[in-house]
XYZ file of N, CA, C and O in Angstrom:
768
model
N -53.294 -95.568 12.234
C -53.042 -94.203 11.858
C -54.196 -93.308 12.243
O -54.024 -92.146 12.540
N -55.434 -93.832 12.298
C -56.603 -93.027 12.610
C -56.543 -92.466 14.017
O -56.846 -91.310 14.250
N -56.176 -93.290 15.002
C -56.096 -92.818 16.380
C -54.960 -91.825 16.556
O -55.095 -90.832 17.277
N -53.852 -92.060 15.888
C -52.725 -91.125 15.985
C -53.081 -89.790 15.354
O -52.727 -88.734 15.883
N -53.808 -89.811 14.245
C -54.214 -88.558 13.612
C -55.210 -87.815 14.491
O -55.155 -86.595 14.622
N -56.133 -88.544 15.143
C -57.095 -87.915 16.033
C -56.388 -87.288 17.229
O -56.721 -86.182 17.643
N -55.409 -87.998 17.806
C -54.640 -87.445 18.923
C -53.869 -86.209 18.491
O -53.754 -85.254 19.251
N -53.342 -86.213 17.267
C -52.604 -85.057 16.768
C -53.514 -83.859 16.581
O -53.150 -82.732 16.903
N -54.733 -84.098 16.083
C -55.693 -83.001 15.912
C -56.125 -82.469 17.273
O -56.272 -81.259 17.464
N -56.305 -83.339 18.250
C -56.672 -82.895 19.592
C -55.551 -82.068 20.210
O -55.813 -81.043 20.847
N -54.310 -82.472 20.008
C -53.176 -81.697 20.504
C -53.069 -80.377 19.782
O -52.761 -79.345 20.382
N -53.363 -80.363 18.485
C -53.318 -79.136 17.692
C -54.326 -78.130 18.206
O -54.026 -76.949 18.345
N -55.540 -78.591 18.540
C -56.567 -77.676 19.011
C -56.308 -77.207 20.440
O -56.803 -76.169 20.840
N -55.520 -77.936 21.212
C -55.264 -77.532 22.590
C -54.053 -76.620 22.724
O -53.709 -76.234 23.824
N -53.384 -76.257 21.638
C -52.295 -75.298 21.725
C -50.936 -75.854 21.372
O -49.987 -75.106 21.228
N -50.778 -77.150 21.269
C -49.488 -77.728 20.911
C -49.409 -77.969 19.415
O -49.139 -79.085 18.980
N -49.669 -76.949 18.637
C -49.789 -77.083 17.194
C -48.533 -77.563 16.497
O -48.590 -78.463 15.656
N -47.403 -77.002 16.836
C -46.160 -77.372 16.158
C -45.757 -78.800 16.486
O -45.345 -79.552 15.601
N -45.929 -79.192 17.752
C -45.581 -80.558 18.129
C -46.494 -81.565 17.441
O -46.047 -82.621 16.994
N -47.776 -81.228 17.351
C -48.721 -82.128 16.691
C -48.423 -82.222 15.201
O -48.501 -83.306 14.621
N -48.072 -81.096 14.595
C -47.782 -81.107 13.162
C -46.502 -81.885 12.877
O -46.413 -82.606 11.889
N -45.518 -81.753 13.751
C -44.270 -82.500 13.574
C -44.460 -83.989 13.816
O -43.733 -84.806 13.257
N -45.452 -84.355 14.633
C -45.668 -85.774 14.923
C -46.356 -86.508 13.779
O -46.347 -87.730 13.746
N -46.958 -85.782 12.848
C -47.584 -86.432 11.702
C -46.523 -87.025 10.791
O -45.388 -86.540 10.732
N -46.902 -88.056 10.070
C -45.988 -88.663 9.103
C -45.731 -87.674 7.970
O -46.600 -86.871 7.631
N -44.541 -87.712 7.352
C -44.228 -86.745 6.301
C -45.208 -86.767 5.127
O -45.549 -85.709 4.587
N -45.694 -87.948 4.739
C -46.626 -88.003 3.613
C -47.986 -87.411 3.980
O -48.665 -86.844 3.148
N -48.367 -87.530 5.251
C -49.619 -86.918 5.709
C -49.475 -85.406 5.706
O -50.383 -84.682 5.276
N -48.319 -84.913 6.189
C -48.069 -83.469 6.153
C -48.087 -82.954 4.722
O -48.652 -81.899 4.443
N -47.473 -83.708 3.801
C -47.450 -83.293 2.398
C -48.859 -83.231 1.828
O -49.211 -82.288 1.118
N -49.669 -84.207 2.153
C -51.052 -84.210 1.671
C -51.868 -83.067 2.244
O -52.658 -82.433 1.538
N -51.689 -82.795 3.535
C -52.415 -81.696 4.178
C -52.002 -80.362 3.560
O -52.850 -79.514 3.269
N -50.701 -80.178 3.352
C -50.234 -78.919 2.765
C -50.702 -78.764 1.325
O -51.084 -77.672 0.908
N -50.684 -79.837 0.558
C -51.167 -79.782 -0.821
C -52.644 -79.399 -0.851
O -53.046 -78.470 -1.552
N -53.461 -80.113 -0.075
C -54.901 -79.860 -0.075
C -55.225 -78.467 0.472
O -56.074 -77.757 -0.073
N -54.526 -78.060 1.523
C -54.755 -76.735 2.088
C -54.394 -75.622 1.130
O -55.124 -74.627 1.008
N -53.278 -75.781 0.424
C -52.862 -74.753 -0.529
C -53.836 -74.659 -1.698
O -54.206 -73.558 -2.120
N -54.272 -75.808 -2.215
C -55.251 -75.791 -3.312
C -56.544 -75.133 -2.858
O -57.096 -74.265 -3.550
N -57.025 -75.509 -1.694
C -58.296 -74.988 -1.194
C -58.229 -73.476 -0.965
O -59.092 -72.728 -1.453
N -57.224 -73.020 -0.262
C -57.124 -71.590 0.040
C -56.882 -70.782 -1.234
O -57.487 -69.715 -1.432
N -56.037 -71.268 -2.132
C -55.767 -70.535 -3.372
C -57.012 -70.441 -4.241
O -57.289 -69.383 -4.822
N -57.783 -71.522 -4.325
C -59.005 -71.466 -5.126
C -60.028 -70.515 -4.511
O -60.693 -69.766 -5.232
N -60.143 -70.515 -3.200
C -61.089 -69.607 -2.541
C -60.653 -68.155 -2.716
O -61.458 -67.286 -3.055
N -59.362 -67.884 -2.493
C -58.868 -66.508 -2.596
C -58.997 -65.988 -4.020
O -59.503 -64.880 -4.251
N -58.554 -66.769 -4.992
C -58.619 -66.301 -6.371
C -60.046 -66.316 -6.913
O -60.343 -65.624 -7.873
N -60.932 -67.083 -6.287
C -62.328 -67.060 -6.691
C -63.077 -65.870 -6.127
O -63.895 -65.251 -6.808
N -62.813 -65.535 -4.866
C -63.514 -64.423 -4.237
C -62.922 -63.067 -4.604
O -63.650 -62.089 -4.762
N -61.625 -62.983 -4.708
C -60.940 -61.717 -5.018
C -60.297 -61.830 -6.397
O -59.066 -61.814 -6.500
N -61.122 -61.941 -7.421
C -60.578 -62.229 -8.745
C -59.667 -61.121 -9.249
O -58.556 -61.374 -9.696
N -60.119 -59.882 -9.180
C -59.313 -58.796 -9.732
C -58.063 -58.544 -8.894
O -56.954 -58.523 -9.407
N -58.242 -58.397 -7.588
C -57.098 -58.112 -6.715
C -56.148 -59.309 -6.630
O -54.930 -59.138 -6.605
N -56.690 -60.523 -6.601
C -55.844 -61.715 -6.533
C -54.995 -61.899 -7.773
O -53.804 -62.181 -7.692
N -55.615 -61.741 -8.943
C -54.845 -61.901 -10.176
C -53.831 -60.776 -10.354
O -52.740 -61.014 -10.858
N -54.194 -59.576 -9.922
C -53.220 -58.469 -9.990
C -52.048 -58.714 -9.048
O -50.906 -58.411 -9.390
N -52.323 -59.255 -7.864
C -51.238 -59.531 -6.917
C -50.306 -60.606 -7.452
O -49.082 -60.498 -7.333
N -50.873 -61.651 -8.064
C -50.033 -62.700 -8.649
C -49.190 -62.131 -9.784
O -47.996 -62.424 -9.904
N -49.798 -61.275 -10.615
C -49.059 -60.669 -11.730
C -47.944 -59.758 -11.225
O -46.834 -59.771 -11.764
N -48.217 -58.985 -10.177
C -47.174 -58.102 -9.630
C -46.047 -58.903 -8.997
O -44.881 -58.537 -9.108
N -46.401 -59.996 -8.322
C -45.370 -60.827 -7.706
C -44.480 -61.466 -8.768
O -43.276 -61.630 -8.561
N -45.050 -61.821 -9.913
C -44.261 -62.430 -10.983
C -43.457 -61.391 -11.745
O -42.341 -61.649 -12.190
N -44.025 -60.212 -11.941
C -43.368 -59.192 -12.747
C -42.150 -58.604 -12.032
O -41.122 -58.364 -12.657
N -42.274 -58.351 -10.743
C -41.158 -57.769 -9.992
C -41.085 -58.407 -8.601
O -41.540 -57.823 -7.621
N -40.499 -59.604 -8.523
C -40.475 -60.301 -7.229
C -39.563 -59.643 -6.198
O -39.839 -59.726 -5.000
N -38.495 -59.003 -6.638
C -37.577 -58.384 -5.673
C -38.264 -57.243 -4.928
O -38.133 -57.115 -3.705
N -39.029 -56.426 -5.648
C -39.748 -55.330 -5.000
C -40.799 -55.892 -4.045
O -40.964 -55.393 -2.929
N -41.490 -56.944 -4.470
C -42.504 -57.557 -3.597
C -41.863 -58.147 -2.345
O -42.437 -58.053 -1.259
N -40.691 -58.740 -2.479
C -40.005 -59.296 -1.311
C -39.538 -58.183 -0.378
O -39.666 -58.291 0.841
N -39.021 -57.095 -0.947
C -38.559 -55.980 -0.110
C -39.712 -55.324 0.648
O -39.530 -54.846 1.760
N -40.893 -55.302 0.061
C -42.058 -54.746 0.749
C -42.673 -55.786 1.678
O -43.142 -55.463 2.766
N -42.663 -57.044 1.271
C -43.335 -58.087 2.030
C -42.607 -58.542 3.274
O -43.248 -59.000 4.227
N -41.283 -58.446 3.311
C -40.543 -58.897 4.492
C -40.909 -58.099 5.735
O -41.263 -58.696 6.766
N -40.880 -56.765 5.698
C -41.346 -56.052 6.893
C -42.831 -56.271 7.164
O -43.245 -56.324 8.322
N -43.621 -56.432 6.101
C -45.044 -56.693 6.289
C -45.291 -58.011 7.002
O -46.149 -58.109 7.888
N -44.549 -59.054 6.615
C -44.682 -60.352 7.275
C -44.250 -60.264 8.730
O -44.891 -60.841 9.615
N -43.180 -59.549 8.997
C -42.719 -59.404 10.380
C -43.744 -58.659 11.227
O -43.995 -59.026 12.382
N -44.366 -57.625 10.672
C -45.361 -56.857 11.430
C -46.610 -57.695 11.680
O -47.094 -57.796 12.809
N -47.140 -58.328 10.625
C -48.375 -59.108 10.782
C -48.130 -60.331 11.663
O -48.935 -60.645 12.544
N -47.014 -61.012 11.461
C -46.682 -62.152 12.307
C -46.446 -61.738 13.750
O -46.856 -62.432 14.689
N -45.784 -60.598 13.944
C -45.552 -60.095 15.299
C -46.844 -59.709 16.001
O -47.030 -59.998 17.185
N -47.748 -59.063 15.273
C -49.031 -58.699 15.872
C -49.849 -59.935 16.226
O -50.458 -60.002 17.292
N -49.859 -60.916 15.328
C -50.625 -62.140 15.596
C -50.048 -62.909 16.781
O -50.794 -63.400 17.634
N -48.724 -63.013 16.851
C -48.126 -63.748 17.973
C -48.285 -62.985 19.283
O -48.489 -63.587 20.335
N -48.231 -61.659 19.235
C -48.475 -60.866 20.440
C -49.905 -61.039 20.913
O -50.163 -61.190 22.107
N -50.833 -61.027 19.970
C -52.228 -61.260 20.333
C -52.436 -62.627 20.942
O -53.189 -62.789 21.899
N -51.746 -63.638 20.402
C -51.862 -64.993 20.937
C -51.307 -65.065 22.364
O -51.859 -65.765 23.223
N -50.232 -64.326 22.616
C -49.622 -64.354 23.952
C -50.450 -63.609 24.988
O -50.468 -63.992 26.160
N -51.144 -62.536 24.600
C -51.873 -61.750 25.594
C -53.335 -62.154 25.726
O -54.068 -61.554 26.507
N -53.773 -63.174 25.008
C -55.169 -63.604 25.108
C -55.496 -64.094 26.519
O -56.610 -63.913 27.001
N -54.556 -64.698 27.206
C -54.827 -65.263 28.538
C -54.936 -64.215 29.636
O -55.440 -64.517 30.705
N -54.486 -63.004 29.404
C -54.576 -61.982 30.444
C -55.968 -61.350 30.438
O -56.756 -61.520 29.517
N -56.279 -60.583 31.480
C -57.613 -59.987 31.583
C -57.819 -58.904 30.518
O -58.902 -58.762 29.968
N -56.814 -58.139 30.227
C -56.912 -57.113 29.198
C -56.706 -57.701 27.809
O -57.193 -57.174 26.821
N -56.029 -58.839 27.760
C -55.657 -59.427 26.484
C -56.794 -59.965 25.661
O -56.707 -60.020 24.443
N -57.882 -60.383 26.292
C -58.994 -60.925 25.520
C -59.564 -59.865 24.588
O -59.868 -60.138 23.434
N -59.670 -58.658 25.076
C -60.225 -57.577 24.261
C -59.292 -57.187 23.124
O -59.732 -56.942 21.999
N -57.993 -57.130 23.398
C -57.032 -56.702 22.388
C -56.395 -57.868 21.635
O -55.957 -57.705 20.506
N -56.316 -59.027 22.270
C -55.614 -60.146 21.659
C -56.373 -60.825 20.546
O -55.796 -61.206 19.525
N -57.662 -60.995 20.710
C -58.445 -61.717 19.704
C -58.438 -61.006 18.356
O -58.261 -61.668 17.333
N -58.610 -59.683 18.276
C -58.522 -59.048 16.943
C -57.146 -59.209 16.284
O -57.061 -59.360 15.063
N -56.087 -59.220 17.093
C -54.755 -59.403 16.522
C -54.574 -60.819 15.983
O -53.987 -61.022 14.916
N -55.088 -61.805 16.703
C -55.002 -63.190 16.240
C -55.849 -63.374 14.981
O -55.426 -64.023 14.020
N -57.034 -62.782 14.962
C -57.899 -62.881 13.785
C -57.235 -62.222 12.585
O -57.312 -62.741 11.463
N -56.559 -61.101 12.798
C -55.828 -60.448 11.707
C -54.779 -61.381 11.116
O -54.703 -61.555 9.894
N -53.993 -62.002 11.960
C -52.960 -62.914 11.471
C -53.529 -64.154 10.814
O -53.036 -64.606 9.782
N -54.611 -64.696 11.377
C -55.203 -65.917 10.834
C -55.883 -65.656 9.488
O -55.962 -66.547 8.650
N -56.347 -64.448 9.249
C -56.989 -64.154 7.964
C -56.001 -63.689 6.914
O -56.130 -64.060 5.746
N -55.028 -62.901 7.290
C -54.124 -62.309 6.292
C -53.022 -63.281 5.864
O -52.733 -63.405 4.668
N -52.407 -63.964 6.794
C -51.252 -64.802 6.459
C -51.573 -65.965 5.512
O -50.855 -66.149 4.525
N -52.622 -66.757 5.722
C -52.894 -67.827 4.754
C -53.271 -67.306 3.363
O -52.893 -67.894 2.351
N -54.009 -66.206 3.321
C -54.431 -65.648 2.032
C -53.226 -65.179 1.229
O -53.072 -65.508 0.048
N -52.351 -64.426 1.852
C -51.196 -63.907 1.125
C -50.177 -65.002 0.815
O -49.513 -64.950 -0.218
N -50.085 -66.004 1.686
C -49.193 -67.126 1.388
C -49.706 -67.916 0.193
O -48.922 -68.357 -0.649
N -51.015 -68.081 0.092
C -51.588 -68.758 -1.080
C -51.315 -67.965 -2.353
O -50.995 -68.546 -3.402
N -51.408 -66.639 -2.285
C -51.085 -65.803 -3.456
C -49.625 -65.987 -3.840
O -49.286 -66.094 -5.018
N -48.755 -66.056 -2.846
C -47.338 -66.286 -3.126
C -47.079 -67.647 -3.745
O -46.279 -67.778 -4.673
N -47.758 -68.684 -3.259
C -47.598 -70.021 -3.842
C -48.095 -70.064 -5.284
O -47.487 -70.714 -6.135
N -49.189 -69.380 -5.575
C -49.689 -69.353 -6.953
C -48.698 -68.619 -7.859
O -48.450 -69.043 -8.990
N -48.121 -67.528 -7.359
C -47.126 -66.803 -8.162
C -45.893 -67.664 -8.429
O -45.385 -67.706 -9.555
N -45.432 -68.372 -7.415
C -44.290 -69.267 -7.601
C -44.657 -70.397 -8.554
O -43.885 -70.763 -9.445
N -45.850 -70.952 -8.390
C -46.304 -72.032 -9.262
C -46.447 -71.599 -10.706
O -46.064 -72.329 -11.633
N -46.979 -70.387 -10.938
C -47.104 -69.902 -12.315
C -45.734 -69.634 -12.924
O -45.535 -69.853 -14.121
N -44.794 -69.161 -12.123
C -43.453 -68.917 -12.632
C -42.786 -70.224 -13.032
O -42.174 -70.317 -14.105
N -42.903 -71.245 -12.187
C -42.314 -72.548 -12.505
C -43.014 -73.152 -13.721
O -42.369 -73.692 -14.627
N -44.338 -73.065 -13.771
C -45.090 -73.643 -14.894
C -44.791 -72.916 -16.200
O -44.779 -73.544 -17.265
N -44.539 -71.614 -16.139
C -44.248 -70.874 -17.370
C -42.901 -71.294 -17.962
O -42.694 -71.162 -19.169
N -42.017 -71.806 -17.144
C -40.740 -72.315 -17.648
C -40.938 -73.569 -18.501
O -40.107 -73.889 -19.330
N -42.062 -74.251 -18.261
C -42.378 -75.456 -19.034
C -43.432 -75.192 -20.102
O -43.965 -76.116 -20.683
N -43.784 -73.932 -20.325
C -44.642 -73.559 -21.445
C -46.119 -73.398 -21.142
O -46.899 -73.208 -22.058
N -46.547 -73.453 -19.886
C -47.962 -73.285 -19.567
C -48.091 -72.204 -18.502
O -47.499 -72.307 -17.429
N -48.878 -71.164 -18.790
C -48.936 -69.996 -17.922
C -50.352 -69.732 -17.401
O -50.691 -68.603 -17.093
N -51.180 -70.754 -17.288
C -52.555 -70.561 -16.821
C -52.606 -70.548 -15.301
O -51.741 -71.101 -14.631
N -53.653 -69.895 -14.768
C -53.814 -69.830 -13.320
C -54.066 -71.201 -12.720
O -53.574 -71.511 -11.638
N -54.844 -72.015 -13.392
C -55.140 -73.340 -12.845
C -53.873 -74.179 -12.710
O -53.687 -74.886 -11.723
N -52.997 -74.069 -13.702
C -51.726 -74.798 -13.625
C -50.841 -74.192 -12.542
O -50.147 -74.908 -11.817
N -50.879 -72.867 -12.382
C -50.110 -72.207 -11.333
C -50.559 -72.629 -9.944
O -49.739 -72.848 -9.047
N -51.883 -72.786 -9.770
C -52.400 -73.260 -8.480
C -51.925 -74.681 -8.220
O -51.462 -75.008 -7.125
N -52.021 -75.527 -9.235
C -51.625 -76.926 -9.073
C -50.128 -77.065 -8.791
O -49.721 -77.787 -7.875
N -49.292 -76.348 -9.546
C -47.839 -76.442 -9.352
C -47.433 -75.842 -7.999
O -46.592 -76.397 -7.290
N -48.045 -74.724 -7.622
C -47.757 -74.141 -6.311
C -48.147 -75.067 -5.173
O -47.422 -75.198 -4.188
N -49.287 -75.741 -5.324
C -49.715 -76.694 -4.300
C -48.807 -77.920 -4.271
O -48.522 -78.464 -3.199
N -48.349 -78.355 -5.451
C -47.398 -79.476 -5.477
C -46.093 -79.110 -4.781
O -45.533 -79.912 -4.033
N -45.609 -77.894 -5.017
C -44.392 -77.448 -4.333
C -44.617 -77.382 -2.826
O -43.748 -77.772 -2.042
N -45.788 -76.911 -2.421
C -46.115 -76.863 -0.996
C -46.181 -78.270 -0.413
O -45.701 -78.512 0.697
N -46.763 -79.192 -1.148
C -46.855 -80.570 -0.683
C -45.500 -81.247 -0.593
O -45.210 -81.956 0.366
N -44.664 -81.039 -1.599
C -43.315 -81.625 -1.569
C -42.510 -81.048 -0.409
O -41.754 -81.759 0.248
N -42.697 -79.752 -0.141
C -41.995 -79.140 0.984
C -42.460 -79.725 2.309
O -41.721 -79.696 3.295
N -43.674 -80.282 2.344
C -44.199 -80.873 3.568
C -43.448 -82.100 4.030
O -43.615 -82.534 5.165
N -42.616 -82.663 3.179
C -41.823 -83.818 3.587
C -40.747 -83.447 4.599
O -40.264 -84.291 5.329
N -40.362 -82.181 4.640
C -39.343 -81.713 5.579
C -39.831 -80.420 6.221
O -40.212 -79.475 5.517
N -39.805 -80.348 7.539
C -40.307 -79.166 8.234
C -39.475 -77.910 7.961
O -40.053 -76.847 7.729
N -38.128 -77.972 7.932
C -37.369 -76.755 7.605
C -37.624 -76.240 6.186
O -37.692 -75.037 5.965
N -37.801 -77.161 5.232
C -38.108 -76.736 3.864
C -39.494 -76.100 3.816
O -39.720 -75.114 3.101
N -40.428 -76.646 4.592
C -41.775 -76.072 4.666
C -41.722 -74.649 5.189
O -42.357 -73.750 4.631
N -40.976 -74.440 6.262
C -40.874 -73.101 6.850
C -40.231 -72.130 5.857
O -40.706 -71.005 5.686
N -39.178 -72.566 5.180
C -38.486 -71.687 4.235
C -39.378 -71.344 3.035
O -39.492 -70.170 2.655
N -40.019 -72.340 2.449
C -40.841 -72.088 1.265
C -42.107 -71.316 1.617
O -42.503 -70.407 0.882
N -42.738 -71.652 2.740
C -43.924 -70.899 3.155
C -43.552 -69.466 3.523
O -44.325 -68.535 3.252
N -42.383 -69.272 4.113
C -41.925 -67.912 4.403
C -41.699 -67.107 3.136
O -42.101 -65.946 3.047
N -41.061 -67.733 2.137
C -40.846 -67.050 0.865
C -42.169 -66.720 0.186
O -42.368 -65.603 -0.305
N -43.092 -67.681 0.171
C -44.395 -67.438 -0.443
C -45.173 -66.374 0.324
O -45.835 -65.524 -0.283
N -45.073 -66.388 1.646
C -45.752 -65.373 2.451
C -45.208 -63.984 2.210
O -45.966 -63.018 2.059
N -43.892 -63.866 2.164
C -43.265 -62.567 1.910
C -43.647 -62.061 0.520
O -44.008 -60.898 0.338
N -43.580 -62.940 -0.458
C -43.922 -62.570 -1.833
C -45.387 -62.166 -1.940
O -45.727 -61.157 -2.564
N -46.266 -62.930 -1.310
C -47.697 -62.627 -1.367
C -48.067 -61.352 -0.625
O -48.884 -60.565 -1.110
N -47.490 -61.134 0.542
C -47.784 -59.905 1.291
C -47.289 -58.691 0.532
O -47.991 -57.678 0.416
N -46.086 -58.763 -0.001
C -45.552 -57.624 -0.758
C -46.383 -57.299 -1.981
O -46.700 -56.141 -2.242
N -46.766 -58.323 -2.730
C -47.570 -58.090 -3.929
C -48.956 -57.588 -3.560
O -49.488 -56.687 -4.228
N -49.543 -58.128 -2.502
C -50.874 -57.669 -2.087
C -50.842 -56.229 -1.606
O -51.744 -55.444 -1.924
N -49.820 -55.864 -0.856
C -49.695 -54.471 -0.424
C -49.491 -53.542 -1.610
O -50.032 -52.430 -1.639
N -48.744 -53.996 -2.597
C -48.543 -53.175 -3.790
C -49.841 -52.986 -4.558
O -50.081 -51.914 -5.112
N -50.689 -54.012 -4.583
C -51.979 -53.872 -5.268
C -52.908 -52.954 -4.487
O -53.553 -52.079 -5.059
N -52.963 -53.132 -3.162
C -53.875 -52.332 -2.350
C -53.477 -50.860 -2.354
O -54.314 -49.973 -2.548
N -52.198 -50.579 -2.156
C -51.768 -49.183 -2.083
C -51.362 -48.613 -3.432
O -51.178 -47.420 -3.564
N -51.214 -49.457 -4.441
C -50.869 -48.971 -5.777
C -52.034 -48.297 -6.461
O -51.858 -47.503 -7.376
N -53.257 -48.590 -6.032
C -54.430 -47.975 -6.643
C -54.558 -46.514 -6.260
O -55.274 -45.765 -6.915
N -53.850 -46.087 -5.219
C -53.949 -44.696 -4.786
C -53.059 -43.771 -5.616
O -53.209 -42.557 -5.563
N -52.164 -44.315 -6.404
C -51.258 -43.492 -7.209
C -51.889 -43.054 -8.509
O -53.097 -43.108 -8.709
N -51.066 -42.599 -9.421
C -51.575 -42.153 -10.709
C -51.892 -43.354 -11.580
O -51.153 -44.321 -11.626
N -52.984 -43.283 -12.255
C -53.409 -44.398 -13.097
C -52.889 -44.236 -14.521
O -52.586 -45.212 -15.180
N -52.806 -43.011 -14.994
C -52.352 -42.769 -16.365
C -51.098 -41.906 -16.323
O -50.930 -41.074 -15.432
N -50.224 -42.027 -17.295
C -49.027 -41.181 -17.309
C -49.344 -39.697 -17.441
O -48.563 -38.847 -17.025
N -50.507 -39.340 -17.989
C -50.871 -37.923 -18.120
C -51.185 -37.277 -16.781
O -51.172 -36.053 -16.658
N -51.483 -38.077 -15.751
C -51.825 -37.554 -14.434
C -50.605 -37.181 -13.605
O -50.744 -36.641 -12.523
N -49.426 -37.449 -14.093
C -48.216 -37.175 -13.318
C -47.947 -35.680 -13.249
O -48.184 -34.942 -14.192
N -47.386 -35.254 -12.107
C -47.000 -33.855 -11.976
C -45.587 -33.630 -12.486
O -45.234 -32.531 -12.870
N -44.770 -34.672 -12.469
C -43.404 -34.595 -12.978
C -43.329 -35.488 -14.204
O -43.778 -36.634 -14.161
N -42.789 -35.019 -15.302
C -42.725 -35.875 -16.496
C -41.759 -37.028 -16.281
O -40.842 -36.951 -15.470
N -41.971 -38.134 -17.000
C -41.034 -39.260 -16.881
C -39.656 -38.867 -17.364
O -39.464 -37.876 -18.064
N -38.667 -39.664 -16.976
C -37.264 -39.328 -17.268
C -36.989 -39.258 -18.765
O -36.172 -38.465 -19.196
N -37.665 -40.037 -19.578
C -37.377 -40.008 -21.010
C -37.993 -38.814 -21.703
O -37.711 -38.557 -22.874
N -38.839 -38.022 -21.029
C -39.449 -36.837 -21.624
C -38.739 -35.551 -21.239
O -39.091 -34.492 -21.705
N -37.757 -35.627 -20.335
C -37.068 -34.413 -19.876
C -36.023 -33.980 -20.858
O -35.296 -34.695 -21.419
């Protein structure tokens, strides 16, 4: 298994990432996804404590709104990253392609980890425990279990990515609105 894993990593670094990932055994993929999700979620929630916890809370409180905002966001960020990856080989592409690839490589894993934590906390709260540590663990377990099948991985990671991007955008751009109800220019509907 050691030589096969080394060959898969070498293929992954040379550009055949999907083929190398599919060639791994399902239990190895599950372990990699579990460990990767735990690692990224702990780093994101450790470094961005206020924004990360707010994004998880927004994703749990109103997931439909986060999905409606996150779906176009995922398409834009994924499209920019894939366009950057495609134009890196051209003479003009190195200058413009690398920032687009870096944008996708930094934003997509972070927001997907936020989405997995939100899903994990939602599942864990159904069983009576609503802590962040349990949410990270349950989200990583779901990510690992999804690693047994590539289509399930794509579907669950897509859902977590959409949820995380939508909630993160709501946190980033929600701070620009009114903070208190007294700051509104139009009274709320129940005061009219």
